[in-house]
Short mmCIF file of C-alpha atoms in Angstrom, two decimals:
data_model
loop_
_atom_site.label_atom_id
_atom_site.label_comp_id
_atom_site.label_asym_id
_atom_site.label_seq_id
_atom_site.Cartn_x
_atom_site.Cartn_y
_atom_site.Cartn_z
CA MET A 299 -40.95 -52.74 -51.20
CA LEU A 300 -39.90 -50.04 -49.30
CA GLY A 301 -41.91 -48.31 -46.72
CA TYR A 302 -41.86 -44.60 -44.87
CA HIS A 303 -42.49 -44.99 -41.29
CA VAL A 304 -43.33 -41.93 -39.10
CA PRO A 305 -43.58 -42.13 -35.03
CA ASP A 306 -46.05 -39.84 -33.31
CA PRO A 307 -44.83 -36.81 -31.54
CA ASP A 308 -44.80 -38.57 -28.08
CA GLU A 309 -42.91 -41.62 -29.66
CA ALA A 310 -39.68 -42.68 -30.16
CA MET A 311 -38.98 -45.02 -33.53
CA LEU A 312 -36.81 -48.10 -33.32
CA ILE A 313 -35.31 -49.84 -36.22
CA SER A 314 -33.34 -52.98 -35.33
CA GLY A 315 -31.13 -54.54 -37.99
CA ALA A 316 -29.31 -51.91 -39.05
CA LYS A 317 -25.97 -50.59 -37.86
CA SER A 318 -25.98 -47.05 -35.71
CA LYS A 319 -23.62 -44.45 -36.17
CA ASP A 320 -23.35 -44.36 -32.44
CA ASN A 321 -22.89 -47.83 -32.11
CA ALA A 322 -26.41 -48.23 -30.49
CA PRO A 323 -28.12 -51.56 -30.81
CA PHE A 324 -30.84 -49.91 -33.03
CA LYS A 325 -31.64 -46.55 -34.66
CA VAL A 326 -33.39 -44.20 -33.03
CA VAL A 327 -35.89 -41.79 -34.85
CA ILE A 328 -37.85 -39.11 -33.07
CA GLY A 329 -39.92 -36.53 -34.60
CA ARG A 330 -39.16 -37.18 -38.14
CA GLY A 331 -39.86 -40.16 -40.76
CA SER A 332 -37.37 -42.90 -42.15
CA TRP A 333 -37.81 -45.10 -44.71
CA VAL A 334 -37.72 -48.82 -43.71
CA VAL A 335 -36.32 -51.65 -45.85
CA PRO A 336 -38.67 -54.67 -45.46
CA LEU A 337 -37.50 -57.92 -44.15
CA PHE A 338 -34.26 -56.66 -43.60
CA ARG A 339 -35.31 -53.71 -41.05
CA LYS A 340 -37.38 -53.70 -37.91
CA VAL A 341 -39.72 -51.14 -36.33
CA SER A 342 -40.95 -50.71 -32.81
CA TYR A 343 -42.29 -47.72 -30.80
CA LEU A 344 -41.08 -46.94 -27.59
CA SER A 345 -43.57 -44.12 -25.46
CA LEU A 346 -42.24 -40.90 -24.39
CA ALA A 347 -45.32 -40.12 -22.13
CA MET A 348 -45.69 -38.91 -19.07
CA PHE A 349 -46.33 -41.68 -16.48
CA GLU A 350 -47.38 -42.18 -12.68
CA ALA A 351 -46.47 -44.69 -9.87
CA GLU A 352 -48.34 -44.68 -6.71
CA ILE A 353 -46.32 -46.12 -3.20
CA LYS A 354 -47.71 -46.58 -0.15
CA GLU A 355 -44.47 -47.62 2.20
CA ARG A 356 -44.48 -48.27 5.95
CA CYS A 357 -41.41 -46.55 7.27
CA VAL A 358 -39.86 -46.98 10.64
CA THR A 359 -38.70 -43.19 11.89
CA LYS A 360 -35.77 -42.36 14.22
CA GLN A 361 -37.66 -42.47 16.95
CA ALA A 362 -38.71 -46.29 16.14
CA ILE A 363 -42.16 -45.18 15.23
CA GLN A 364 -44.12 -46.67 12.13
CA LEU A 365 -45.34 -44.38 9.84
CA GLU A 366 -47.41 -44.99 6.74
CA VAL A 367 -46.35 -42.36 3.65
CA ARG A 368 -48.29 -42.23 0.69
CA ALA A 369 -46.78 -40.61 -1.90
CA VAL A 370 -46.91 -39.93 -6.36
CA ILE A 371 -44.05 -40.24 -8.65
CA ALA A 372 -44.44 -38.52 -12.19
CA PHE A 373 -41.74 -39.81 -14.78
CA LYS A 374 -41.21 -40.65 -18.41
CA VAL A 375 -38.50 -41.85 -20.50
CA ALA A 376 -35.87 -39.05 -21.36
CA ASN A 377 -35.91 -37.83 -24.65
CA ASP A 378 -31.85 -38.60 -25.18
CA THR A 379 -30.78 -41.58 -27.27
CA THR A 380 -29.28 -43.07 -24.59
CA SER A 381 -31.91 -43.38 -22.49
CA ILE A 382 -34.50 -44.05 -25.18
CA VAL A 383 -31.71 -47.34 -25.77
CA ASN A 384 -31.35 -48.30 -22.07
CA ALA A 385 -35.06 -47.63 -21.15
CA ALA A 386 -36.05 -49.86 -24.58
CA GLN A 387 -33.75 -52.66 -23.75
CA ARG A 388 -35.60 -52.87 -20.26
CA PHE A 389 -39.18 -52.33 -20.81
CA LEU A 390 -39.80 -52.25 -24.52
CA SER A 391 -42.24 -55.69 -23.79
CA GLU A 392 -44.55 -54.10 -21.63
CA GLN A 393 -43.24 -50.70 -20.92
CA GLU A 394 -45.89 -48.76 -18.85
CA ARG A 395 -46.46 -51.75 -16.00
CA GLU A 396 -43.07 -52.78 -15.62
CA MET A 397 -41.49 -48.97 -15.53
CA SER A 398 -44.50 -48.01 -12.66
CA VAL A 399 -43.44 -51.15 -10.64
CA LEU A 400 -39.47 -50.40 -11.24
CA THR A 401 -40.17 -46.85 -10.16
CA GLY A 402 -42.32 -47.52 -7.25
CA ARG A 403 -39.72 -49.84 -5.48
CA ILE A 404 -36.43 -47.49 -6.31
CA PHE A 405 -38.30 -44.43 -4.55
CA SER A 406 -40.04 -46.84 -1.91
CA GLY A 407 -36.02 -47.88 -0.57
CA HIS A 408 -35.04 -44.73 -0.55
CA LEU A 409 -37.78 -43.60 1.18
CA ARG A 410 -37.75 -45.87 3.75
CA SER A 411 -33.62 -45.22 4.27
CA ILE A 412 -34.34 -41.22 4.61
CA VAL A 413 -37.52 -41.77 7.04
CA GLY A 414 -35.48 -44.18 9.00
CA SER A 415 -32.62 -40.92 9.67
CA MET A 416 -35.64 -38.46 10.67
CA THR A 417 -38.14 -37.91 13.89
CA VAL A 418 -41.63 -37.63 13.17
CA GLU A 419 -41.48 -33.91 14.28
CA GLU A 420 -38.79 -33.58 11.36
CA ILE A 421 -40.72 -35.52 8.64
CA ILE A 422 -43.98 -33.77 9.94
CA ARG A 423 -42.69 -30.24 9.99
CA GLU A 424 -39.99 -30.41 6.91
CA ARG A 425 -42.09 -32.75 4.60
CA GLN A 426 -40.60 -30.72 1.22
CA LYS A 427 -37.18 -31.57 2.54
CA LEU A 428 -38.26 -35.26 2.84
CA ALA A 429 -39.26 -35.11 -0.71
CA ASP A 430 -36.30 -33.36 -2.24
CA GLU A 431 -33.77 -35.89 -0.41
CA VAL A 432 -35.76 -39.03 -1.53
CA LEU A 433 -35.74 -37.53 -5.69
CA VAL A 434 -32.12 -36.77 -5.13
CA ALA A 435 -31.19 -40.16 -4.01
CA SER A 436 -33.49 -42.03 -6.60
CA LYS A 437 -32.42 -39.71 -9.86
CA VAL A 438 -28.78 -41.67 -10.14
CA GLU A 439 -30.67 -44.86 -10.47
CA MET A 440 -34.07 -43.60 -12.64
CA GLY A 441 -30.95 -42.36 -15.16
CA ASN A 442 -29.56 -45.21 -15.73
CA ILE A 443 -32.48 -47.40 -16.83
CA GLY A 444 -33.18 -44.44 -18.52
CA LEU A 445 -36.11 -42.40 -16.77
CA TRP A 446 -36.50 -38.93 -16.13
CA VAL A 447 -38.59 -37.75 -12.88
CA ASP A 448 -40.70 -34.55 -13.51
CA SER A 449 -41.87 -34.70 -9.78
CA PHE A 450 -41.76 -36.69 -6.25
CA GLN A 451 -45.00 -35.81 -4.08
CA ILE A 452 -45.67 -36.92 -0.52
CA GLN A 453 -49.40 -37.17 0.26
CA SER A 454 -49.72 -38.16 3.76
CA ILE A 455 -48.31 -39.38 6.69
CA ASP A 456 -50.13 -41.49 9.12
CA ASP A 457 -49.03 -43.13 12.58
CA GLY A 458 -51.50 -46.10 12.84
CA ASN A 459 -53.99 -44.35 14.85
CA LEU A 460 -50.75 -44.41 17.45
CA GLY A 461 -51.90 -40.91 18.36
CA TYR A 462 -48.34 -39.58 18.45
CA ILE A 463 -48.91 -37.15 15.60
CA GLN A 464 -52.30 -36.15 17.04
CA ALA A 465 -50.36 -35.65 20.21
CA LEU A 466 -47.78 -33.64 18.64
CA ALA A 467 -50.49 -31.63 16.95
CA ALA A 468 -52.21 -30.60 20.43
CA PRO A 469 -50.33 -28.01 21.68
CA HIS A 470 -50.14 -26.38 18.23
CA ASN A 471 -54.08 -27.52 17.83
CA ALA A 472 -54.67 -25.83 21.48
CA THR A 473 -52.93 -22.80 20.27
CA VAL A 474 -54.50 -22.56 16.94
CA GLN A 475 -58.12 -22.71 19.05
CA ARG A 476 -57.24 -20.12 21.42
CA ASP A 477 -55.89 -18.11 18.71
CA ALA A 478 -58.89 -18.67 16.76
CA GLN A 479 -61.08 -17.75 19.87
CA ILE A 480 -59.38 -14.91 20.32
CA ALA A 481 -59.59 -13.97 17.06
CA GLN A 482 -63.23 -14.56 17.26
CA SER A 483 -63.67 -12.59 20.35
CA GLN A 484 -61.59 -9.64 18.66
CA ALA A 485 -63.72 -9.84 15.43
CA ALA A 486 -66.77 -10.11 17.67
CA GLN A 487 -65.66 -7.12 19.79
CA LEU A 488 -65.05 -5.03 16.70
CA SER A 489 -67.86 -6.51 14.73
CA ALA A 490 -69.75 -4.45 17.78
CA GLN A 491 -67.52 -1.49 18.22
CA ALA A 492 -68.54 -1.40 14.31
CA GLU A 493 -71.96 -2.00 14.88
CA GLN A 494 -72.33 0.80 17.80
CA GLU A 495 -70.41 2.93 14.94
CA SER A 496 -72.98 2.28 12.68
CA LEU A 497 -75.31 3.03 15.33
CA ARG A 498 -74.12 6.38 16.32
CA ARG A 499 -73.33 7.72 13.04
CA GLN A 500 -76.89 6.93 11.97
CA ALA A 501 -78.14 8.32 15.16
CA GLU A 502 -76.02 11.55 14.06
CA TYR A 503 -77.28 11.13 10.19
CA GLN A 504 -80.89 11.25 12.11
CA ARG A 505 -80.54 14.12 14.37
CA GLU A 506 -78.54 15.85 11.25
CA THR A 507 -81.48 15.12 9.14
CA ALA A 508 -83.96 16.10 11.36
CA ILE A 509 -82.36 19.65 11.92
CA LEU A 510 -81.98 20.31 8.53
CA ARG A 511 -86.35 18.80 7.99
CA ALA A 512 -86.42 21.60 10.83
CA GLN A 513 -84.45 24.03 9.24
CA TYR A 514 -86.29 23.81 5.61
CA GLN A 515 -89.75 23.46 7.12
CA ARG A 516 -89.00 26.83 9.24
CA ASP A 517 -87.82 28.35 5.62
CA ILE A 518 -90.91 26.96 4.05
CA ASP A 519 -93.40 28.42 6.71
CA LYS A 520 -91.34 31.50 6.62
CA ALA A 521 -91.99 32.00 3.53
CA ASN A 522 -95.58 30.98 3.34
CA ALA A 523 -96.28 33.33 6.24
CA GLU A 524 -94.32 36.36 4.14
CA ALA A 525 -96.55 34.61 1.15
CA ALA A 526 -99.65 35.09 2.99
CA GLN A 527 -98.64 38.30 4.24
CA ALA A 528 -98.06 39.85 1.11
CA GLY A 529 -101.12 39.88 -0.31
CA PRO A 530 -102.78 41.97 2.56
CA LEU A 531 -99.95 44.15 3.12
CA ALA A 532 -99.74 44.63 -0.69
CA GLU A 533 -103.62 46.12 -0.50
CA ALA A 534 -103.01 48.12 2.84
CA MET A 535 -100.12 49.98 1.26
CA ALA A 536 -101.99 50.28 -2.17
CA LEU A 537 -105.09 51.78 0.40
CA GLN A 538 -102.68 53.98 2.54
CA GLU A 539 -101.59 55.23 -1.19
CA VAL A 540 -105.03 55.79 -2.29
CA LEU A 541 -106.09 57.43 1.38
CA THR A 542 -102.98 59.78 0.83
CA ALA A 543 -103.94 60.59 -2.73
CA GLN A 544 -107.18 61.08 -1.75
CA ALA A 545 -106.20 63.43 0.99
CA GLU A 546 -103.90 65.26 -0.89
CA GLN A 547 -106.63 65.96 -3.68
CA ALA A 548 -109.40 67.13 -0.62
CA ARG A 549 -106.39 69.38 0.66
CA LYS A 550 -105.95 71.04 -2.87
CA THR A 551 -109.80 70.74 -3.36
CA ALA A 552 -109.70 72.85 -0.15
CA GLU A 553 -107.49 75.42 -0.94
CA LEU A 554 -109.11 75.86 -4.51
CA ARG A 555 -112.53 76.26 -2.98
CA GLU A 556 -110.91 79.04 -0.22
CA GLN A 557 -109.50 80.77 -3.70
CA GLN A 558 -112.97 80.37 -4.97
CA LEU A 559 -114.44 82.09 -1.76
CA GLN A 560 -111.56 84.34 -1.19
CA THR A 561 -112.70 85.62 -5.16
CA GLU A 562 -115.98 85.03 -5.43
CA VAL A 563 -117.43 86.28 -1.35
CA VAL A 564 -114.80 87.67 0.48
CA LYS A 565 -113.17 89.92 -1.96
CA PRO A 566 -116.35 91.41 -3.29
CA ALA A 567 -117.95 91.39 0.62
CA GLN A 568 -114.80 93.61 1.14
CA ALA A 569 -115.11 95.97 -1.74
CA GLU A 570 -118.68 96.26 -1.34
CA ALA A 571 -117.76 97.33 2.24
CA GLU A 572 -115.26 100.01 0.89
CA ARG A 573 -117.60 101.23 -1.12
CA VAL A 574 -120.39 101.61 1.22
CA ARG A 575 -117.50 103.22 3.42
CA ILE A 576 -116.58 105.59 0.58
CA LEU A 577 -119.94 106.33 0.33
CA ALA A 578 -120.63 107.12 3.96
CA GLU A 579 -117.64 109.61 3.99
CA ALA A 580 -118.85 111.60 0.88
CA GLU A 581 -122.20 111.32 1.98
CA ALA A 582 -120.86 112.98 5.32
CA ASP A 583 -119.05 115.31 3.04
CA ARG A 584 -122.04 116.40 1.25
CA THR A 585 -123.92 117.41 4.55
CA ARG A 586 -120.79 119.47 5.34
CA ILE A 587 -120.56 120.97 2.15
CA GLN A 588 -124.27 121.54 2.17
CA ALA A 589 -124.04 123.26 5.62
CA ALA A 590 -121.23 124.95 4.48
CA ALA A 591 -122.80 126.28 1.40
CA ALA A 592 -126.06 127.08 3.34
CA ALA A 593 -123.91 128.79 6.09
CA SER A 594 -122.35 131.22 2.89
CA ASN A 595 -125.14 131.26 0.23
CA ASN A 596 -122.19 131.29 -2.11
CA ARG A 597 -123.35 128.56 -4.80
CA ILE A 598 -120.33 129.62 -7.13
CA ALA A 599 -118.14 128.61 -4.02
CA LEU A 600 -119.89 125.62 -3.32
CA ASP A 601 -119.65 124.27 -6.83
CA GLN A 602 -115.88 124.98 -6.80
CA LEU A 603 -115.24 123.01 -3.31
CA LEU A 604 -117.05 120.11 -4.96
CA ILE A 605 -114.81 120.36 -7.96
CA GLU A 606 -111.67 120.62 -5.67
CA GLN A 607 -113.09 117.60 -3.68
CA LEU A 608 -113.68 115.65 -6.59
CA PRO A 609 -110.09 114.22 -6.82
CA GLU A 610 -109.58 113.11 -3.63
CA ILE A 611 -113.02 111.52 -3.56
CA VAL A 612 -111.72 109.31 -6.48
CA LYS A 613 -108.27 108.84 -4.78
CA GLN A 614 -110.21 107.98 -1.98
CA ALA A 615 -112.00 105.17 -3.70
CA SER A 616 -109.04 103.94 -5.35
CA HIS A 617 -107.50 103.74 -1.94
CA GLY A 618 -110.13 101.42 -0.75
CA LEU A 619 -110.29 99.47 -3.95
CA SER A 620 -106.47 98.63 -3.67
CA GLY A 621 -106.84 96.73 -0.68
CA ALA A 622 -109.56 94.95 -2.40
CA ASN A 623 -107.64 92.69 -3.78
CA LEU A 624 -110.13 91.79 -6.77
CA THR A 625 -109.45 89.30 -9.61
CA VAL A 626 -109.38 91.60 -12.98
CA LEU A 627 -110.91 88.92 -16.03
CA ASN A 628 -110.20 91.03 -19.26
CA GLY A 629 -106.97 91.93 -18.51
CA PRO A 630 -106.32 96.04 -19.79
CA ASP A 631 -109.83 96.47 -20.84
CA GLY A 632 -110.92 95.19 -17.30
CA VAL A 633 -108.21 97.51 -15.80
CA SER A 634 -109.99 100.56 -17.72
CA GLU A 635 -113.25 99.47 -17.32
CA LEU A 636 -112.58 99.28 -12.89
CA VAL A 637 -111.00 102.80 -13.23
CA ASN A 638 -113.44 104.43 -15.58
CA GLY A 639 -116.00 102.87 -12.84
CA MET A 640 -114.17 104.72 -9.95
CA VAL A 641 -114.03 108.07 -11.63
CA GLY A 642 -117.80 107.70 -12.78
CA GLN A 643 -118.35 106.63 -8.83
CA GLY A 644 -116.67 109.97 -8.15
CA LEU A 645 -119.06 111.98 -10.68
CA THR A 646 -122.05 110.54 -9.00
CA VAL A 647 -121.22 111.44 -5.72
CA PHE A 648 -120.66 115.06 -7.04
CA ASN A 649 -123.70 115.28 -9.09
CA SER A 650 -125.41 113.72 -6.31
CA LEU A 651 -124.29 116.91 -4.04
CA GLN A 652 -125.02 119.44 -6.76
CA LYS A 653 -128.68 117.93 -6.92
CA ALA A 654 -128.94 118.13 -3.21
CA LEU A 655 -127.41 121.56 -2.84
CA SER A 656 -129.94 122.61 -5.63
CA SER A 657 -132.60 120.88 -4.13
CA ASN A 658 -131.40 122.99 -0.86
CA ASP A 659 -131.50 126.23 -2.44
CA ASN A 660 -135.31 125.75 -3.96
CA ASP A 661 -136.33 125.02 -0.68
CA ASN A 662 -134.93 128.09 0.98
CA ALA A 663 -136.09 130.29 -1.82
CA GLY A 664 -139.39 128.90 -1.23
#
């Protein structure tokens, strides 16, 4: 019965018992399946996975100094048909162990050869160069057995406590330590400077903060003082305004009172005084006329004289009242009353004079 076989992704399927197109001793199948006739064909598998081999080799340098070198090789079977065939013919029975052992031997031999051509200083200083030369020297032999090397890494180099490597490292270590101390000293100095700068900035910040606080407090105190004085000041201003208004009111009241006194007391007193003066003058005129009449015994002439004097009497009364600055309360009617009063006053004087003359005539007749 026919059987269909499929290799794993990291395997190569080897079918023996049949002719191969490329004259290989068996058919190589990678990444696909194939039909296999039982009894007439045999199927085997070769791993294409990655393998590692560690080597620890004592090598002698160009200076005859023994060094112990440790390295790791990463390798695998190459993917081409020729490499698979070469590897299968050599390692198919015990693939992993045999490939690791043979690979280690190949690299150890080339490692000893290349280390022997270098000094310890070159090996330590150019470790990657050593690894590359060993890899290049081993690549041909590894290809002949169907293996491909992915990497070769030197892990350590040791002189076996001879102290050579340590002595080589001493100047460098001293330089490194010196540089480290210098760097540490510089770092400490920079740290101190940074700390001093930080303290200075903190002090400046505190000083500026104190100044700002003092300014703020001053403004607050000023505002509080102004607010505290605003009430009394406003009250004083209001009181001053009240006092000013009261003084103005008192002044106006005094002026009004003065006007009232002028109207009620002074002007009437002046008018009265004028009236008394006029009456006195009239009385004097009457006496004078009486004397004249008595001297002339002429009644008609006396009456004529009184009549002629009446306008003058009224005129004098009006002149006296013109300077009195009297207040007229009833408009035109008041003026008429005032004029009538003055005329009446003149007539009264006239009648008084007539009566006096008549009385005098009677006395003379008796």
